[in-house]
PDB file of C-alpha atoms and ligand atoms in Angstrom:
ATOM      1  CA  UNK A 202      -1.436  11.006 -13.154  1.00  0.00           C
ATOM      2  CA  UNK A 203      -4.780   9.257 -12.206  1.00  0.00           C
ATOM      3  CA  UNK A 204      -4.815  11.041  -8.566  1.00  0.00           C
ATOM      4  CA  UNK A 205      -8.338  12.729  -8.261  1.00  0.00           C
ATOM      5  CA  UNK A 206      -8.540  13.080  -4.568  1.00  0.00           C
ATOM      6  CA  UNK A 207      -5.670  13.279  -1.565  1.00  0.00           C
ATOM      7  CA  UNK A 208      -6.971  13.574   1.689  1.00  0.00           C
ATOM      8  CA  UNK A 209      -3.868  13.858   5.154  1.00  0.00           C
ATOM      9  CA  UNK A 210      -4.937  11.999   8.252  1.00  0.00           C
ATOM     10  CA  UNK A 211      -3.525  14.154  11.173  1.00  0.00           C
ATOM     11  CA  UNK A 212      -3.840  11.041  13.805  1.00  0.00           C
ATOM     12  CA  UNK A 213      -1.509   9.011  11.311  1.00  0.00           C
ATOM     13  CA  UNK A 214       0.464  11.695   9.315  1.00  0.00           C
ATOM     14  CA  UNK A 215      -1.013   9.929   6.533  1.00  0.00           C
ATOM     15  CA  UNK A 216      -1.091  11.026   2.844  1.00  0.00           C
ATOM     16  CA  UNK A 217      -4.213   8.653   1.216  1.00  0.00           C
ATOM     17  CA  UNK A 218      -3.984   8.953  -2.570  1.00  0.00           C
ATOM     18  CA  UNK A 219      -7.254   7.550  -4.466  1.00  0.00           C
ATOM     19  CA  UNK A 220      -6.840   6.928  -7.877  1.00  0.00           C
ATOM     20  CA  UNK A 221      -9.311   6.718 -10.595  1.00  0.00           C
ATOM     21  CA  UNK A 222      -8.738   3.642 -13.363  1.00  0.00           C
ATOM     22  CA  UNK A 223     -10.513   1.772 -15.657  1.00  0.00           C
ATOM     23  CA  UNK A 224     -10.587  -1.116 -13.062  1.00  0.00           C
ATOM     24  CA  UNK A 225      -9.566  -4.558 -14.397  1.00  0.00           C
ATOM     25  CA  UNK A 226     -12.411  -5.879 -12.029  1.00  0.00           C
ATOM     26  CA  UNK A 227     -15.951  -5.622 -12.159  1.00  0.00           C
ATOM     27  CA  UNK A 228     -16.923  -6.207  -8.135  1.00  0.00           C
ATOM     28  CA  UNK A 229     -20.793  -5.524  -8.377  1.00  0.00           C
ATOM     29  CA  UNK A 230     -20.213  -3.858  -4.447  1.00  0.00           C
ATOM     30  CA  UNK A 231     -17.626  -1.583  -5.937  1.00  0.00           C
ATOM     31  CA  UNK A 232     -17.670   1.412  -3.586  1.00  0.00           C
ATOM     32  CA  UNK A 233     -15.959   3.866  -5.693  1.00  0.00           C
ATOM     33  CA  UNK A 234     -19.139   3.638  -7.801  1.00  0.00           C
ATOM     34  CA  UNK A 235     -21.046   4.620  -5.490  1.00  0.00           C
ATOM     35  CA  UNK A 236     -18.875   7.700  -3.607  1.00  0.00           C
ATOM     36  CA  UNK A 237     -15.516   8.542  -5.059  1.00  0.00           C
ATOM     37  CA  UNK A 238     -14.966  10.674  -1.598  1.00  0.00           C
ATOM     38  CA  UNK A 239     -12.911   8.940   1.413  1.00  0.00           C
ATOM     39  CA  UNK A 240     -15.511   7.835   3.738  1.00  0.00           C
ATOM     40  CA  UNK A 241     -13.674   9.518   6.139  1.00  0.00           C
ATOM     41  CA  UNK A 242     -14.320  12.692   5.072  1.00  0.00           C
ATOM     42  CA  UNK A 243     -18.100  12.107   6.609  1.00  0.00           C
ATOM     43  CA  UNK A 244     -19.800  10.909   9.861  1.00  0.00           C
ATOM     44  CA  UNK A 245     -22.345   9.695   7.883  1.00  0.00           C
ATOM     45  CA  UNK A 246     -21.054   8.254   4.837  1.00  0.00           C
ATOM     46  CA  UNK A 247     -23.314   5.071   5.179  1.00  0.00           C
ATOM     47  CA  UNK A 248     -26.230   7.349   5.285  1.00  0.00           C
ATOM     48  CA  UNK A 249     -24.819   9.186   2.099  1.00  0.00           C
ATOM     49  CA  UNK A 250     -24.917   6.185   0.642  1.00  0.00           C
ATOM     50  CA  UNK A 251     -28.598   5.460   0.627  1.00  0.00           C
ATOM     51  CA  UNK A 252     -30.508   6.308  -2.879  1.00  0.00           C
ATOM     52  CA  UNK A 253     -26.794   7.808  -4.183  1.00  0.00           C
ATOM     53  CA  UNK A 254     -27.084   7.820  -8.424  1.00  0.00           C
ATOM     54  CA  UNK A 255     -23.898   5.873  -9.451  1.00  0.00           C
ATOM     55  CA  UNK A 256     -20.151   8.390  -9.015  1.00  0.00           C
ATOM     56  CA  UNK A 257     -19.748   9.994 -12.374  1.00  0.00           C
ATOM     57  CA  UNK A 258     -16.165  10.044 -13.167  1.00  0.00           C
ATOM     58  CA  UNK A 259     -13.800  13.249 -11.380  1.00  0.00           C
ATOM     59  CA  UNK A 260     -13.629  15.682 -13.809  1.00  0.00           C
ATOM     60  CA  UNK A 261      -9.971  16.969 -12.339  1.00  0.00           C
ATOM     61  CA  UNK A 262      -6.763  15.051 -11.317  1.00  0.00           C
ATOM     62  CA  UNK A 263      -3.026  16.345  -9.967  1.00  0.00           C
ATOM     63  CA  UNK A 264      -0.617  16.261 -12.864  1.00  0.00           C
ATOM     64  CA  UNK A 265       2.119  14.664 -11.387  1.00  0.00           C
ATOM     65  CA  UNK A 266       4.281  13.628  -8.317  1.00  0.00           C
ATOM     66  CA  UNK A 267       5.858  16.960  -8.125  1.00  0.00           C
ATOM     67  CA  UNK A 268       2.279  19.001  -7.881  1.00  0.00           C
ATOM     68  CA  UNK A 269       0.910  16.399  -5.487  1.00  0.00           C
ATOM     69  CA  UNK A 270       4.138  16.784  -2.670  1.00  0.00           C
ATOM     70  CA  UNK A 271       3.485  20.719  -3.539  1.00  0.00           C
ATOM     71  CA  UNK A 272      -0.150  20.341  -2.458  1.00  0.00           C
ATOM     72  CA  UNK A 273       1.704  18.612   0.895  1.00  0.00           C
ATOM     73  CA  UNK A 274       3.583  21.211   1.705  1.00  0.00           C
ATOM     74  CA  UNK A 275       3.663  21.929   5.227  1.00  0.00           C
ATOM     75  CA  UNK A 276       2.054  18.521   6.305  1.00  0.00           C
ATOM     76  CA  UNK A 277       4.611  15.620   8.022  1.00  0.00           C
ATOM     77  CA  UNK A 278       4.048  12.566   5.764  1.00  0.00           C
ATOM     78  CA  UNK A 279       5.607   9.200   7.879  1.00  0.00           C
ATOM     79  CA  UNK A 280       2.770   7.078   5.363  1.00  0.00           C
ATOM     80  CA  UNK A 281       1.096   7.501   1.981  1.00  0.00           C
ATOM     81  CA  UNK A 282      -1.726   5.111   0.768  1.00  0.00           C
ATOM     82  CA  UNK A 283      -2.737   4.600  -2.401  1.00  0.00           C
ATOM     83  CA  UNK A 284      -6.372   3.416  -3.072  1.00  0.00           C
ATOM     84  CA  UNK A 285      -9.015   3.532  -5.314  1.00  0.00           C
ATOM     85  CA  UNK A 286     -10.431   2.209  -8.739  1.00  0.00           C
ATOM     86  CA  UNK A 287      -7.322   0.173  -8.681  1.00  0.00           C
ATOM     87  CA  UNK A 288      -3.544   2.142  -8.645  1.00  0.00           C
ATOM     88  CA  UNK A 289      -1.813  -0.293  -9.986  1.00  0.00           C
ATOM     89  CA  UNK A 290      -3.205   0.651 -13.247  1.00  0.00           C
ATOM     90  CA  UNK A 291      -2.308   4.565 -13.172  1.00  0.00           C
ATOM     91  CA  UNK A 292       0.906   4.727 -15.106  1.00  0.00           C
ATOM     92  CA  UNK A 293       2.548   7.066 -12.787  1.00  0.00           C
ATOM     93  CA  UNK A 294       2.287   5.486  -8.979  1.00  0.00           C
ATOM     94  CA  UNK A 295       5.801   4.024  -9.416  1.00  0.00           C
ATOM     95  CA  UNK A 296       7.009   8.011  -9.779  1.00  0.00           C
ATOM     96  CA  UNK A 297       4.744   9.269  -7.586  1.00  0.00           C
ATOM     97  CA  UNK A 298       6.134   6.443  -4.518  1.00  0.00           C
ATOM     98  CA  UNK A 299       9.334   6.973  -5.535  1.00  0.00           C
ATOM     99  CA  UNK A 300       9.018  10.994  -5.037  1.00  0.00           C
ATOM    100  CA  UNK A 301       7.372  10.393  -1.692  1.00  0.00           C
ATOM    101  CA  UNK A 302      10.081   7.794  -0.071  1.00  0.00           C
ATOM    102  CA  UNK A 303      12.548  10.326  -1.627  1.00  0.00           C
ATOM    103  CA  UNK A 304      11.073  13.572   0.322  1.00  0.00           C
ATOM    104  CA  UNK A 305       9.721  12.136   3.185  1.00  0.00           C
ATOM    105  CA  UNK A 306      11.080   8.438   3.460  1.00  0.00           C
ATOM    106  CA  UNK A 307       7.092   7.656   4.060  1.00  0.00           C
ATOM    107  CA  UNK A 308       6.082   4.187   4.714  1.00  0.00           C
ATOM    108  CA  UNK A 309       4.495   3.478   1.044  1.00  0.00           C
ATOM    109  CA  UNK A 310       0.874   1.037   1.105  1.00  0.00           C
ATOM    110  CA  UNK A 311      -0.538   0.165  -1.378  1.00  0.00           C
ATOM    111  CA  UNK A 312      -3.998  -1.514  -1.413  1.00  0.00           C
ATOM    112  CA  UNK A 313      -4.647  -3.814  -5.132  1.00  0.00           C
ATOM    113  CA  UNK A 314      -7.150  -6.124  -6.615  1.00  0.00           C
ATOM    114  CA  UNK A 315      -3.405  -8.197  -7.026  1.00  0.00           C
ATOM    115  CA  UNK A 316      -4.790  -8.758 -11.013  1.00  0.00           C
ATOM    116  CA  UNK A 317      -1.851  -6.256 -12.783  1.00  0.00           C
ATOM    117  CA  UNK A 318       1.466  -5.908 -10.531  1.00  0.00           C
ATOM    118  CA  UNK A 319       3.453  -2.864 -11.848  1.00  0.00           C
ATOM    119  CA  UNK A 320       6.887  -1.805 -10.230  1.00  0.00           C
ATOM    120  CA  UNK A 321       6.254  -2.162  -6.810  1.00  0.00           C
ATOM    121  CA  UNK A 322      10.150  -1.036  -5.514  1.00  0.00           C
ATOM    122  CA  UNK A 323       9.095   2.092  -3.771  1.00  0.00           C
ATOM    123  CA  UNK A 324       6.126   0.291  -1.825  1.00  0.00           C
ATOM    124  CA  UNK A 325       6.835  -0.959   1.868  1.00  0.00           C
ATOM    125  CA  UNK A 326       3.918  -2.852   2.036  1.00  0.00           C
ATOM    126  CA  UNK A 327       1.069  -4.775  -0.265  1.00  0.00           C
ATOM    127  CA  UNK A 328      -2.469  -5.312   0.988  1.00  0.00           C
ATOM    128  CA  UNK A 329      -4.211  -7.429  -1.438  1.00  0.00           C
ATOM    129  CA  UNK A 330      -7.953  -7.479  -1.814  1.00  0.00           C
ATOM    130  CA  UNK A 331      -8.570 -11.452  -2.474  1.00  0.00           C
ATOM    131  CA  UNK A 332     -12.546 -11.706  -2.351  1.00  0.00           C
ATOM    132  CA  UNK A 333     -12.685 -15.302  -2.709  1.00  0.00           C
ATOM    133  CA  UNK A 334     -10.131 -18.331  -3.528  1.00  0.00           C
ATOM    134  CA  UNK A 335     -13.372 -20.220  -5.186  1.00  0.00           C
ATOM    135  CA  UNK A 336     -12.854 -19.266  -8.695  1.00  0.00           C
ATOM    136  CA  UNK A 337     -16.940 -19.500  -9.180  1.00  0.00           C
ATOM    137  CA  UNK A 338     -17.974 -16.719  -6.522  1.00  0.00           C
ATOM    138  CA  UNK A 339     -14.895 -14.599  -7.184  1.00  0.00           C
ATOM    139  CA  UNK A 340     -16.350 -14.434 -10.957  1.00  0.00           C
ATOM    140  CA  UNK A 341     -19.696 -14.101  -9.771  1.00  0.00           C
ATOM    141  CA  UNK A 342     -18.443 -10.966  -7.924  1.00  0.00           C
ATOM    142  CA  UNK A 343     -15.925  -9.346  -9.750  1.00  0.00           C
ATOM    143  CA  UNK A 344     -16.811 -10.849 -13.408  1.00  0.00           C
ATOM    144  CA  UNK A 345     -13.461 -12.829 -14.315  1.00  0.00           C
ATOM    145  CA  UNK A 346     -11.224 -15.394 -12.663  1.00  0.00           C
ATOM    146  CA  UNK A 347      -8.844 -15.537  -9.726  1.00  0.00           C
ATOM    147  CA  UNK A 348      -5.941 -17.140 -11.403  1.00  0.00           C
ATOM    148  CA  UNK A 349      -3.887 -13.902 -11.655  1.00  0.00           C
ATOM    149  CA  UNK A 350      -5.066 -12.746  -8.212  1.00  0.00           C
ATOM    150  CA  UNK A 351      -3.569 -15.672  -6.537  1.00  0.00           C
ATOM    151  CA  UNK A 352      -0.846 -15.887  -8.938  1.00  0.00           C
ATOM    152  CA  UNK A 353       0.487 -12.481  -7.887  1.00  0.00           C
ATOM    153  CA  UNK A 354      -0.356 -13.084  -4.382  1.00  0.00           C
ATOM    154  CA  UNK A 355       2.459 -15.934  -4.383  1.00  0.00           C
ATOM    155  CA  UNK A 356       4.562 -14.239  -6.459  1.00  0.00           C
ATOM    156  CA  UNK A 357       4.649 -10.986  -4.051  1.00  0.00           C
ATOM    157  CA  UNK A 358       5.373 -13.426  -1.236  1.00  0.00           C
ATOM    158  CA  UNK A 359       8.004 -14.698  -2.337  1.00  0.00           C
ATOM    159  CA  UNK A 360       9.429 -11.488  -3.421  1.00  0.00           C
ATOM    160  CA  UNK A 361       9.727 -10.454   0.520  1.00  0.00           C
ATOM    161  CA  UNK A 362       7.932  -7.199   0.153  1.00  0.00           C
ATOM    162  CA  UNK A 363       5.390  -6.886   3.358  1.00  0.00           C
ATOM    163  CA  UNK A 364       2.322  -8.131   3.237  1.00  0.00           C
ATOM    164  CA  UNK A 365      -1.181  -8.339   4.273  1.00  0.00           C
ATOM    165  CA  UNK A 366      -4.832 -10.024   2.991  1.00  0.00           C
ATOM    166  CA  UNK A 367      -8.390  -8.358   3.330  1.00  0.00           C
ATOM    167  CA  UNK A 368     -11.999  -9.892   2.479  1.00  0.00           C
ATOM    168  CA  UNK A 369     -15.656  -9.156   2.158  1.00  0.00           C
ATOM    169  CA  UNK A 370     -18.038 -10.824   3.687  1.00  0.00           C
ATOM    170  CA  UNK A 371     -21.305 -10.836   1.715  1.00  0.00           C
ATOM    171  CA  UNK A 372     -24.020 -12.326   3.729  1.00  0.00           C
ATOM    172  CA  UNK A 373     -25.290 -14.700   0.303  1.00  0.00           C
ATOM    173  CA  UNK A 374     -22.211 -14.734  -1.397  1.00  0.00           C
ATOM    174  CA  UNK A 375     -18.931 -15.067   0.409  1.00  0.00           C
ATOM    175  CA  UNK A 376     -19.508 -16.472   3.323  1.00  0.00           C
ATOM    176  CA  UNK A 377     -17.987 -17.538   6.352  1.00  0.00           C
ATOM    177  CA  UNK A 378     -16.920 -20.659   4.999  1.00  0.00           C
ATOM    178  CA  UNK A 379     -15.062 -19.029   1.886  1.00  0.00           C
ATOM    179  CA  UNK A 380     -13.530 -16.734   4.373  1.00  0.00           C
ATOM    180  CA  UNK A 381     -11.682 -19.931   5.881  1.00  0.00           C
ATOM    181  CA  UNK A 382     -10.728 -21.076   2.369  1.00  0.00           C
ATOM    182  CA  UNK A 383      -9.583 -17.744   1.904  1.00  0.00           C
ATOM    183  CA  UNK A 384      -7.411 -17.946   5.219  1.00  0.00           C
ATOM    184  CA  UNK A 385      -6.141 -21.710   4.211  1.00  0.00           C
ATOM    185  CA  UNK A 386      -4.693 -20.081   0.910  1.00  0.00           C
ATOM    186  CA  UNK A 387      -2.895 -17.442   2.946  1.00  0.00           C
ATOM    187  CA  UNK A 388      -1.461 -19.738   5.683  1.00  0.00           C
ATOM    188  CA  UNK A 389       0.003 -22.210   2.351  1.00  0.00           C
ATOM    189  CA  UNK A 390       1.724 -18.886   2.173  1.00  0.00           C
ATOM    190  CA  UNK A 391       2.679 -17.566   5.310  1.00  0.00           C
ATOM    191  CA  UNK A 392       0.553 -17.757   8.485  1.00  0.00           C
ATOM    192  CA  UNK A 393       2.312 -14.626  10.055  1.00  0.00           C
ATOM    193  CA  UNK A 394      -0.019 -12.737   7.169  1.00  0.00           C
ATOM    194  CA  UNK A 395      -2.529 -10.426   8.687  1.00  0.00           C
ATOM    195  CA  UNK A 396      -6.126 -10.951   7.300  1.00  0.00           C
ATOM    196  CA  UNK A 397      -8.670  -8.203   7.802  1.00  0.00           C
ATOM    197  CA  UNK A 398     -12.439  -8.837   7.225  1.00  0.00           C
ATOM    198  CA  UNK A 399     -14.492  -6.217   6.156  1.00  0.00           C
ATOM    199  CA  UNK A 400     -18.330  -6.412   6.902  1.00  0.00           C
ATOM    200  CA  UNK A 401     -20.196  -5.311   3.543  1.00  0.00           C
ATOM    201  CA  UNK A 402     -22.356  -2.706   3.755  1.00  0.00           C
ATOM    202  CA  UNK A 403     -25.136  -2.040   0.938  1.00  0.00           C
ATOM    203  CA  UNK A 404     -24.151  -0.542  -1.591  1.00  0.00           C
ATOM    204  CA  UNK A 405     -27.558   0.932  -3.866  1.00  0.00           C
ATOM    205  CA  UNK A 406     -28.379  -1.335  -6.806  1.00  0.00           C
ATOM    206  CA  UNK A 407     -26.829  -4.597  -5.178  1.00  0.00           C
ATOM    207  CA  UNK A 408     -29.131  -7.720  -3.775  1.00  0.00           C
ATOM    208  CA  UNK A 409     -26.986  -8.288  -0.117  1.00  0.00           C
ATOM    209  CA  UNK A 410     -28.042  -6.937   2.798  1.00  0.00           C
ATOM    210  CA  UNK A 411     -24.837  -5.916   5.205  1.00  0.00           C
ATOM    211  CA  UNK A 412     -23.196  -8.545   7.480  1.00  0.00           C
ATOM    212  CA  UNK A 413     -23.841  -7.798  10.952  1.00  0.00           C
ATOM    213  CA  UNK A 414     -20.810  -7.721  13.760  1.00  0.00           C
ATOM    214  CA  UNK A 415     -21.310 -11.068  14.761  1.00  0.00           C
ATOM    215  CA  UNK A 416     -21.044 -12.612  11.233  1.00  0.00           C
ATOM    216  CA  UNK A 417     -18.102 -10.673  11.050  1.00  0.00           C
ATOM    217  CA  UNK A 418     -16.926 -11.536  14.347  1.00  0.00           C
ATOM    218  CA  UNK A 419     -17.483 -15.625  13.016  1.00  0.00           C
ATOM    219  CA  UNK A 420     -15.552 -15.572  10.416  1.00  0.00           C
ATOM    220  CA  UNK A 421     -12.826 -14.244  11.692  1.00  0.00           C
ATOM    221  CA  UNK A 422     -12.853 -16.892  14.544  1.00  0.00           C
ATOM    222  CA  UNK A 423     -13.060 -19.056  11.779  1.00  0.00           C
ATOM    223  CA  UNK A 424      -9.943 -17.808   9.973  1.00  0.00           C
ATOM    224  CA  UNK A 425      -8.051 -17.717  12.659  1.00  0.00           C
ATOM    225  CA  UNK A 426      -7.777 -21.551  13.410  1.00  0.00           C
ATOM    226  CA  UNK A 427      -5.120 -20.878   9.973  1.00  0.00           C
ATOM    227  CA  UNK A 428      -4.134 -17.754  10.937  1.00  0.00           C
ATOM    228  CA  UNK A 429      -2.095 -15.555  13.449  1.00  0.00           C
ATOM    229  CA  UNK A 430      -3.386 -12.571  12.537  1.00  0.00           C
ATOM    230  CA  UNK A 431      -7.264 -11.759  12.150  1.00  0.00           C
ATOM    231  CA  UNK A 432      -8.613  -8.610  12.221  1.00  0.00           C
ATOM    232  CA  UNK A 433     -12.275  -6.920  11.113  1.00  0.00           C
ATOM    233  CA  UNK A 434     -13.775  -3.602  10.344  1.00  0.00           C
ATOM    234  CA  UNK A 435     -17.652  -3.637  10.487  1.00  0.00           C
ATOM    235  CA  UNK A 436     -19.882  -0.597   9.717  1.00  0.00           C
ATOM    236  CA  UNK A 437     -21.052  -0.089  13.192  1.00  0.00           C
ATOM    237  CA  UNK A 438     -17.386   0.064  15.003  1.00  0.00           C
ATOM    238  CA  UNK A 439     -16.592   3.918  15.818  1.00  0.00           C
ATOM    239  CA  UNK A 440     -14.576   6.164  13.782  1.00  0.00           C
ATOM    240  CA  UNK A 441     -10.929   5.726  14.850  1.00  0.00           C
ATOM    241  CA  UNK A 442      -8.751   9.349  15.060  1.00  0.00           C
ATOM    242  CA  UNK A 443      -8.975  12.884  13.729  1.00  0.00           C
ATOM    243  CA  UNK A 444     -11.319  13.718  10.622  1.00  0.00           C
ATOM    244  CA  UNK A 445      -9.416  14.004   7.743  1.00  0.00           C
ATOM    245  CA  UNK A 446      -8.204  17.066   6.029  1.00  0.00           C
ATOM    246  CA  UNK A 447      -9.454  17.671   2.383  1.00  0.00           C
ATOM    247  CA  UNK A 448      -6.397  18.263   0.566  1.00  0.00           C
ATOM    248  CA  UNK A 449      -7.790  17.506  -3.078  1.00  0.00           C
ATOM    249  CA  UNK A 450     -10.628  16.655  -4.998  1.00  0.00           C
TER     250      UNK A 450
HETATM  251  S1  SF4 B 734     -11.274  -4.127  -7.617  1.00  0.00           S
HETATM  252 FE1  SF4 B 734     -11.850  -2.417  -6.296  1.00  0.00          FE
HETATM  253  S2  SF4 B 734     -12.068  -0.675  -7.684  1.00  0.00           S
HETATM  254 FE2  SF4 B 734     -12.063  -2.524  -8.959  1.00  0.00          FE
HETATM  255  S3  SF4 B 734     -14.215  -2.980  -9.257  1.00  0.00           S
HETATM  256 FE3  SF4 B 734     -13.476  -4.170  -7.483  1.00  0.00          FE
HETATM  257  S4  SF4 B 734     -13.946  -2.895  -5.690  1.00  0.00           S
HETATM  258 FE4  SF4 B 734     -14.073  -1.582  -7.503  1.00  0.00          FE
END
C-alpha cells in the first residue's frame, strides 16, 4: 500500500490517509513536494515552508488495510480521507475503503486530480481538483491536458456518487476569470456542486506570489453568479479544531 502518513482529527473523528504516487500530474505548486507532512500537524507550516529543499520520497509505508485499522485501534472513525500525490493511483485504496466502511461504516472522501478513476464503490464522496477548464493554463500548470479531467468529472456525475469541485487561484496564472469558467463547467453539470477556492500560497522554486483574501474573496463572488455553493480557504483564515494526532509517518 502507498500510505506513508495517517494522521486522526479528534474535532472530526477523522482518519486522513496521504498517499505517495508517481503523480500523473506535474502541478509546478505541488505541495507534497515541498512537505509530505499534513499541514495540520504545524502552526506554522507556511513558515516551514520558506527555503524547504524539495520532500525526498518517505522511506516507510503501512502494508495494508488490515495494519492501517490496527494502527486505529482505539480511535472512533465516522470519516477517512484520502489525499496526497494522487490515491487513485495506489493499487490498494479500493481495499483499504472497503475495510474502513466495513469496520467503521466511515464516510469515505476522496480528494483526485480526476485524470485515472479506479473503483470508486467504497467512496461516499469525490472532490475533484480541476485547476483550470482552459486546456492552455491547465498544461501550463500541471504539464498535460484537461480532457480526461473533465471527462471523468462528467462521467462521476452522472454516476450519482457525491460530489464536490476545488481550485487554485494563482495570482498570474489562474485567475479570477478562469475561476468563473471553471464554475460555468460545473453548473453544465450540476449547480448544487460545492466549489471551494483555495488561495495559493508560495511554494519555494515557483514564480507566483500568494493570492491575498480579497482575490480570493472575488472570485468566489464571481463563481457564485453559476453556483450555489462557493466556498474558500485562504492562508491567513485561523486553524479550524483540535491539532491533529500523529498516527503514522
Ligand atoms: S495532482 Fe496533486 S499531487 Fe499531483 S502534481 Fe498536482 S498537486 Fe501534486
Amino acid at each position: 500500500m502507498k500510505v506513508y502518513h495517517l494522521i486522526y482529527e479528534p474535532s472530526y473523528r477523522s482518519a486522513v490517509f496521504h498517499h505517495w504516487t508517481e503523480c500523473n500530474l506535474g502541478c509546478k505548486g505541488c505541495f507534497c513536494k515541498a512537505e509530505k507532512l499534513d499541514f495540520g500537524l504545524f502552526p506554522d507550516a507556511l513558515e516551514r515552508l520558506k527555503d524547504r529543499p524539495p520532500e525526498t520520497a518517505p522511506e516507510r509505508f503501512i502494508e495494508s488495510a488490515e495494519e492501517a485499522l490496527g494502527i486505529l485501534s482505539g480511535y472512533p472513525v465516522e470519516r477517512a480521507v484520502f489525499i496526497g500525490t494522487e490515491p487513485t493511483l495506489d493499487p490498494d485504496l479500493p481495499a483499504l475503503a472497503k475495510a474502513l466502511h466495513r469496520k467503521y461504516g466511515s464516510y469515505n472522501i476522496l480528494l483526485t486530480n480526476g485524470v485515472k478513476q479506479c473503483d470508486l464503490s467504497d467512496m461516499d464522496e469525490i472532490i475533484f481538483s480541476l485547476k483550470a477548464v482552459t486546456d492552455d493554463i491547465y498544461k501550463a500548470y500541471t504539464g498535460r491536458s484537461n480532457e480526461k479531467t473533465l471527462e471523468n468529472f462528467k462521467k462521476v456525475h452522472a454516476s450519482g456518487k457525491k460530489l464536490q469541485a476545488e481550485c487554485l487561484l494563482i495570482p498570474g496564472l489562474i485567475e479570477a476569470d478562469e475561476v468563473e469558467k471553471i464554475a460555468v463547467f460545473i453548473a453544465k453539470a450540476d449547480k448544487d456542486i460545492t466549489l471551494r477556492i483555495d488561495g495559493y500560497f508560495p511554494i519555494p522554486g515557483c514564480p507566483w506570489r500568494g493570492a491575498s483574501t480579497e482575490e480570493v474573496a472575488e472570485a468566489a463572488k464571481r463563481a457564485l453568479k453559476h453556483l450555489s455553493k462557493v466556498n474558500y480557504l485562504t492562508a491567513d483564515l485561523p486553524r479550524q479544531g483540535e491539532t491533529p494526532v500523529r498516527l503514522f509517518g
